[in-house]
mmCIF file of C-alpha atoms in Angstrom:
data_model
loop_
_atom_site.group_PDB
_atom_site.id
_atom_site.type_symbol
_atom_site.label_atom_id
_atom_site.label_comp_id
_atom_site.label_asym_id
_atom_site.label_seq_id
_atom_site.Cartn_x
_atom_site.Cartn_y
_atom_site.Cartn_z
ATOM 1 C CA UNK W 1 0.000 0.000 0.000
ATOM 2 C CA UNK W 2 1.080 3.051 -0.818
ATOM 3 C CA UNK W 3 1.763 6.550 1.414
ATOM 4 C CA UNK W 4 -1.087 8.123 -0.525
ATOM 5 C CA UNK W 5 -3.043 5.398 -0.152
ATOM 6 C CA UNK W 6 -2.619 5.675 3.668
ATOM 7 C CA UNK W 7 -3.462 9.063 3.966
ATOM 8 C CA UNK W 8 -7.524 8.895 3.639
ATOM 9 C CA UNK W 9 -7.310 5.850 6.698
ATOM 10 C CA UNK W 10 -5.273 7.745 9.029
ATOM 11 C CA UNK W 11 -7.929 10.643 8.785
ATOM 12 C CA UNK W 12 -10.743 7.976 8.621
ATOM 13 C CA UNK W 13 -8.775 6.466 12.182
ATOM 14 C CA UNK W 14 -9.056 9.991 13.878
ATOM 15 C CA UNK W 15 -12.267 11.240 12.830
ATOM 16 C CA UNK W 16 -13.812 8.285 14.329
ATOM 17 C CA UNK W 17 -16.249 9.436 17.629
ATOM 18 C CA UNK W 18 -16.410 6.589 19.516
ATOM 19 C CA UNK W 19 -12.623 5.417 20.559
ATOM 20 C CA UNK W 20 -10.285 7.129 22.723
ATOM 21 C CA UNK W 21 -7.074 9.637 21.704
ATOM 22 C CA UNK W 22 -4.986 6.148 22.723
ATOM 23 C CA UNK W 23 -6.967 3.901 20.554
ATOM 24 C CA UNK W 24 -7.052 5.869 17.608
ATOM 25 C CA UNK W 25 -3.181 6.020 17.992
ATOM 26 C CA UNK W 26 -3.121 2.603 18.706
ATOM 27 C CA UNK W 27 -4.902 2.016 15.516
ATOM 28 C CA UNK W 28 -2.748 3.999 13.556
ATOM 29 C CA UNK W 29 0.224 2.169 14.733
ATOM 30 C CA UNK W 30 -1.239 -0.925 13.617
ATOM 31 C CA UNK W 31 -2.340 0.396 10.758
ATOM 32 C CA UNK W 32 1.185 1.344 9.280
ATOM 33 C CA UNK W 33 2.793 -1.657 10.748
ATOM 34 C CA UNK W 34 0.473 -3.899 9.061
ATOM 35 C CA UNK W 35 0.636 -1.900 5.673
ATOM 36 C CA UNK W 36 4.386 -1.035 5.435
ATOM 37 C CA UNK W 37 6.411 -3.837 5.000
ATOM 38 C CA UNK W 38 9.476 -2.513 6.429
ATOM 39 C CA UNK W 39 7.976 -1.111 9.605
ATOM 40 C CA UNK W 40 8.666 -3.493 12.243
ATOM 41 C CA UNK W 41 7.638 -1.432 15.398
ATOM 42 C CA UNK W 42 5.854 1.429 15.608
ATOM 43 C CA UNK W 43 4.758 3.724 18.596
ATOM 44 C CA UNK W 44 4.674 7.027 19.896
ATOM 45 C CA UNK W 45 6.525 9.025 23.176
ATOM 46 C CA UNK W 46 4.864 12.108 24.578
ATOM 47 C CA UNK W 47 7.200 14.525 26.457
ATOM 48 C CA UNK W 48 7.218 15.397 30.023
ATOM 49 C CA UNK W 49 9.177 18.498 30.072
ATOM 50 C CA UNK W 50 9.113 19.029 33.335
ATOM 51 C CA UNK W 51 11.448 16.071 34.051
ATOM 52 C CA UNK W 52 12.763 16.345 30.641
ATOM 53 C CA UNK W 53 11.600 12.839 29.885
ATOM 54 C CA UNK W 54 9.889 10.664 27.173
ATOM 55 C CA UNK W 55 6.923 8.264 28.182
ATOM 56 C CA UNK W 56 6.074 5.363 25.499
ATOM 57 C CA UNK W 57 2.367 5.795 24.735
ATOM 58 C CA UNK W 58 -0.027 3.378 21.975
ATOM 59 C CA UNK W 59 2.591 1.228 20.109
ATOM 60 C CA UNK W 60 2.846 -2.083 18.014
ATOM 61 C CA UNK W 61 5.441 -4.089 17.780
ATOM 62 C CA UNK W 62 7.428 -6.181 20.362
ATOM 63 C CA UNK W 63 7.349 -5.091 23.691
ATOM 64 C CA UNK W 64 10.163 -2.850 24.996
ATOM 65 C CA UNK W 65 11.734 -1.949 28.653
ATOM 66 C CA UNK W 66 12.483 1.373 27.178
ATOM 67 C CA UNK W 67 9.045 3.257 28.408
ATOM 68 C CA UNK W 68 11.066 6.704 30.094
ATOM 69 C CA UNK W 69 13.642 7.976 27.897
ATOM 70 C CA UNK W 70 15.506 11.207 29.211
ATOM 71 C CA UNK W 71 15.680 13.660 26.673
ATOM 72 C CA UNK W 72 18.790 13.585 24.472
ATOM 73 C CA UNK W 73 19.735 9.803 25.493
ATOM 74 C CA UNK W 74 19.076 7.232 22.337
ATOM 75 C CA UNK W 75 17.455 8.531 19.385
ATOM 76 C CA UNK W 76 13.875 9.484 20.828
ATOM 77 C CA UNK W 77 15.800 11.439 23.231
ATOM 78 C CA UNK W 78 17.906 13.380 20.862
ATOM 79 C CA UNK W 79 14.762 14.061 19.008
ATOM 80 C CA UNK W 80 12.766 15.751 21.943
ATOM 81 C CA UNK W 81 15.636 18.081 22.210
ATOM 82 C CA UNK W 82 16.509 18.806 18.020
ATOM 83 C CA UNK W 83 12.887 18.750 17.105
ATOM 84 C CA UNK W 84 13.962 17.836 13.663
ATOM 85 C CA UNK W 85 13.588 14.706 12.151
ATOM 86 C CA UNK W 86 15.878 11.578 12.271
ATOM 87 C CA UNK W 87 16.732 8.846 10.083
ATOM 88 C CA UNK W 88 19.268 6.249 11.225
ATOM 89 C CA UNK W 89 20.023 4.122 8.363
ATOM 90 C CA UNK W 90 22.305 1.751 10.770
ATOM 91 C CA UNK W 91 21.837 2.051 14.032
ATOM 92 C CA UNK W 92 24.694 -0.318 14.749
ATOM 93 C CA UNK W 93 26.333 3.024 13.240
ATOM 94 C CA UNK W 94 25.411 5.314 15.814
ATOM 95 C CA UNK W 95 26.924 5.649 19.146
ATOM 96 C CA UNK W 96 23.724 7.625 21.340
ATOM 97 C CA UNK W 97 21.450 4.291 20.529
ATOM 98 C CA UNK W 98 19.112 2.230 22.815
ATOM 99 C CA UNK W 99 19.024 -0.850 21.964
ATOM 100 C CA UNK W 100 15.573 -2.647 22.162
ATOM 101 C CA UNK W 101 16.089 -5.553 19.632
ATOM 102 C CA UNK W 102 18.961 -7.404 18.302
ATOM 103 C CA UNK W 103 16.824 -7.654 15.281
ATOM 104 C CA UNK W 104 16.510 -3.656 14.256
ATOM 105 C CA UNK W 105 18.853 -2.672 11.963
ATOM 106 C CA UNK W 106 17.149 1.342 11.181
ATOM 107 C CA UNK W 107 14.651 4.084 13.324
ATOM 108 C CA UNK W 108 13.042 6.905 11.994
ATOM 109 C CA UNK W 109 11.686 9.492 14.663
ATOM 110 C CA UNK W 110 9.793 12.380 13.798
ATOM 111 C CA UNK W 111 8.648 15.087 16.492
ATOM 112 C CA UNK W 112 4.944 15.604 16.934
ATOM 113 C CA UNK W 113 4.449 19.445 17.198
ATOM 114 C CA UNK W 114 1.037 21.055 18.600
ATOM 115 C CA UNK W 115 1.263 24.617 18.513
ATOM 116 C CA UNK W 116 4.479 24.928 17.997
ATOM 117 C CA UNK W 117 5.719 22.784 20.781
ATOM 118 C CA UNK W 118 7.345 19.378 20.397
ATOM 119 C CA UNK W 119 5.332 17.226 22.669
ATOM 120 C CA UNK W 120 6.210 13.892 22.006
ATOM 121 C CA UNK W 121 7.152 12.032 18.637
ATOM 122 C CA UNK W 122 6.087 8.519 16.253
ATOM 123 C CA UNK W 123 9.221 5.816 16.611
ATOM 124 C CA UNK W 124 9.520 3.804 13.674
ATOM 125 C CA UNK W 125 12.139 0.730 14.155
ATOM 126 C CA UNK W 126 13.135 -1.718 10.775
ATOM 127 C CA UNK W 127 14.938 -4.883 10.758
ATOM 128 C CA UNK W 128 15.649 -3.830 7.383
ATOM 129 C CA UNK W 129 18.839 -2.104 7.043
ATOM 130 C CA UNK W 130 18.484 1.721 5.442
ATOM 131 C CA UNK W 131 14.987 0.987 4.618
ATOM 132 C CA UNK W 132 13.500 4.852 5.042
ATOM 133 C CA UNK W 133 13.449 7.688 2.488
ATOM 134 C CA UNK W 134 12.612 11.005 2.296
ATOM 135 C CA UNK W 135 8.579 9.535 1.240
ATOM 136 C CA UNK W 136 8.245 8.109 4.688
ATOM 137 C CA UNK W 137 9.770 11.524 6.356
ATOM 138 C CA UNK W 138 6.900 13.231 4.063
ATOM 139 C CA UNK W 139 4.187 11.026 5.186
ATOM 140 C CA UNK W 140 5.021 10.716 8.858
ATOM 141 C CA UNK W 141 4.978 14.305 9.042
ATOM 142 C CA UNK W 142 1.254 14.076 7.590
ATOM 143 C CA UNK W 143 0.669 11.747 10.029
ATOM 144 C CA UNK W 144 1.750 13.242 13.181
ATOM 145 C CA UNK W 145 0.248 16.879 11.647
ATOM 146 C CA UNK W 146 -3.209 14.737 11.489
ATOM 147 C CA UNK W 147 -2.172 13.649 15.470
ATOM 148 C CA UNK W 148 -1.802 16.859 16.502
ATOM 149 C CA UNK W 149 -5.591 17.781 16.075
ATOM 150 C CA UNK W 150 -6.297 15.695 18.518
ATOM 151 C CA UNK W 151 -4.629 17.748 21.563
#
């Protein structure tokens, strides 16, 4: 399926009246880890900037210990404190990186803005190696513009 295709189901996900903020998310998570091939776990952190930290909200994927990041640590956390995207094409490559799987090989992060303030951010990991392009940047920033109605 392709990122165009996507774009009329996110909106269809978060216009719906009857689910929660977190399902909706939830069901967006699913939605582009069943649909992208190369999207192995997917999930979004909010930010707590009063203790400067990241808290793992509605996600797919394999479970993870990593639920509090501090901002700047790992990839999420360098994110919360940028607020500009991130593309790791190897993360065995990069020396500020949390593990959570032997199996990922690439992350994308991109920051979720409402108002103009980062509040939290969608986590994509791959066990693909250098799987993301400049397309998925594109439509992750749809998605997490769509997100941002919702706060």
């Amino acid at each position: 399926m392709t990122f165009s295709d996507l774009q009329p189901k996110v909106i269809e996900i978060l216009e719906q009246s009857t689910i929660t903020r977190d399902e909706k998310l939830l069901q967006i998570c699913a939605l582009l880890e069943t649909s992208i091939p190369y999207y192995t776990w997917v999930g979004f952190y909010f930010a707590n900037h009063e203790t400067q930290t990241l808290h793992l909200g509605p996600y797919v994927g394999a479970p993870t210990d990593h639920t509090v990041i501090p901002f700047g640590k790992g990839i999420c956390g360098q994110v919360a404190v940028s607020n500009e995207n991130f593309v790791v094409p190897d993360v065995q490559a990069q020396d500020n990186y949390i593990a959570c799987s032997f199996t990922v090989k690439s992350e994308i992060v991109v920051p979720l803005f409402v108002r103009g303030e980062n509040i939290g951010q969608i986590d994509i990991d791959s066990n693909v190696l250098d799987p993301f392009t400049e397309a998925d940047e594109r439509f992750l920033e749809f998605v997490n513009h769509e997100v941002s109605r919702l706060f």
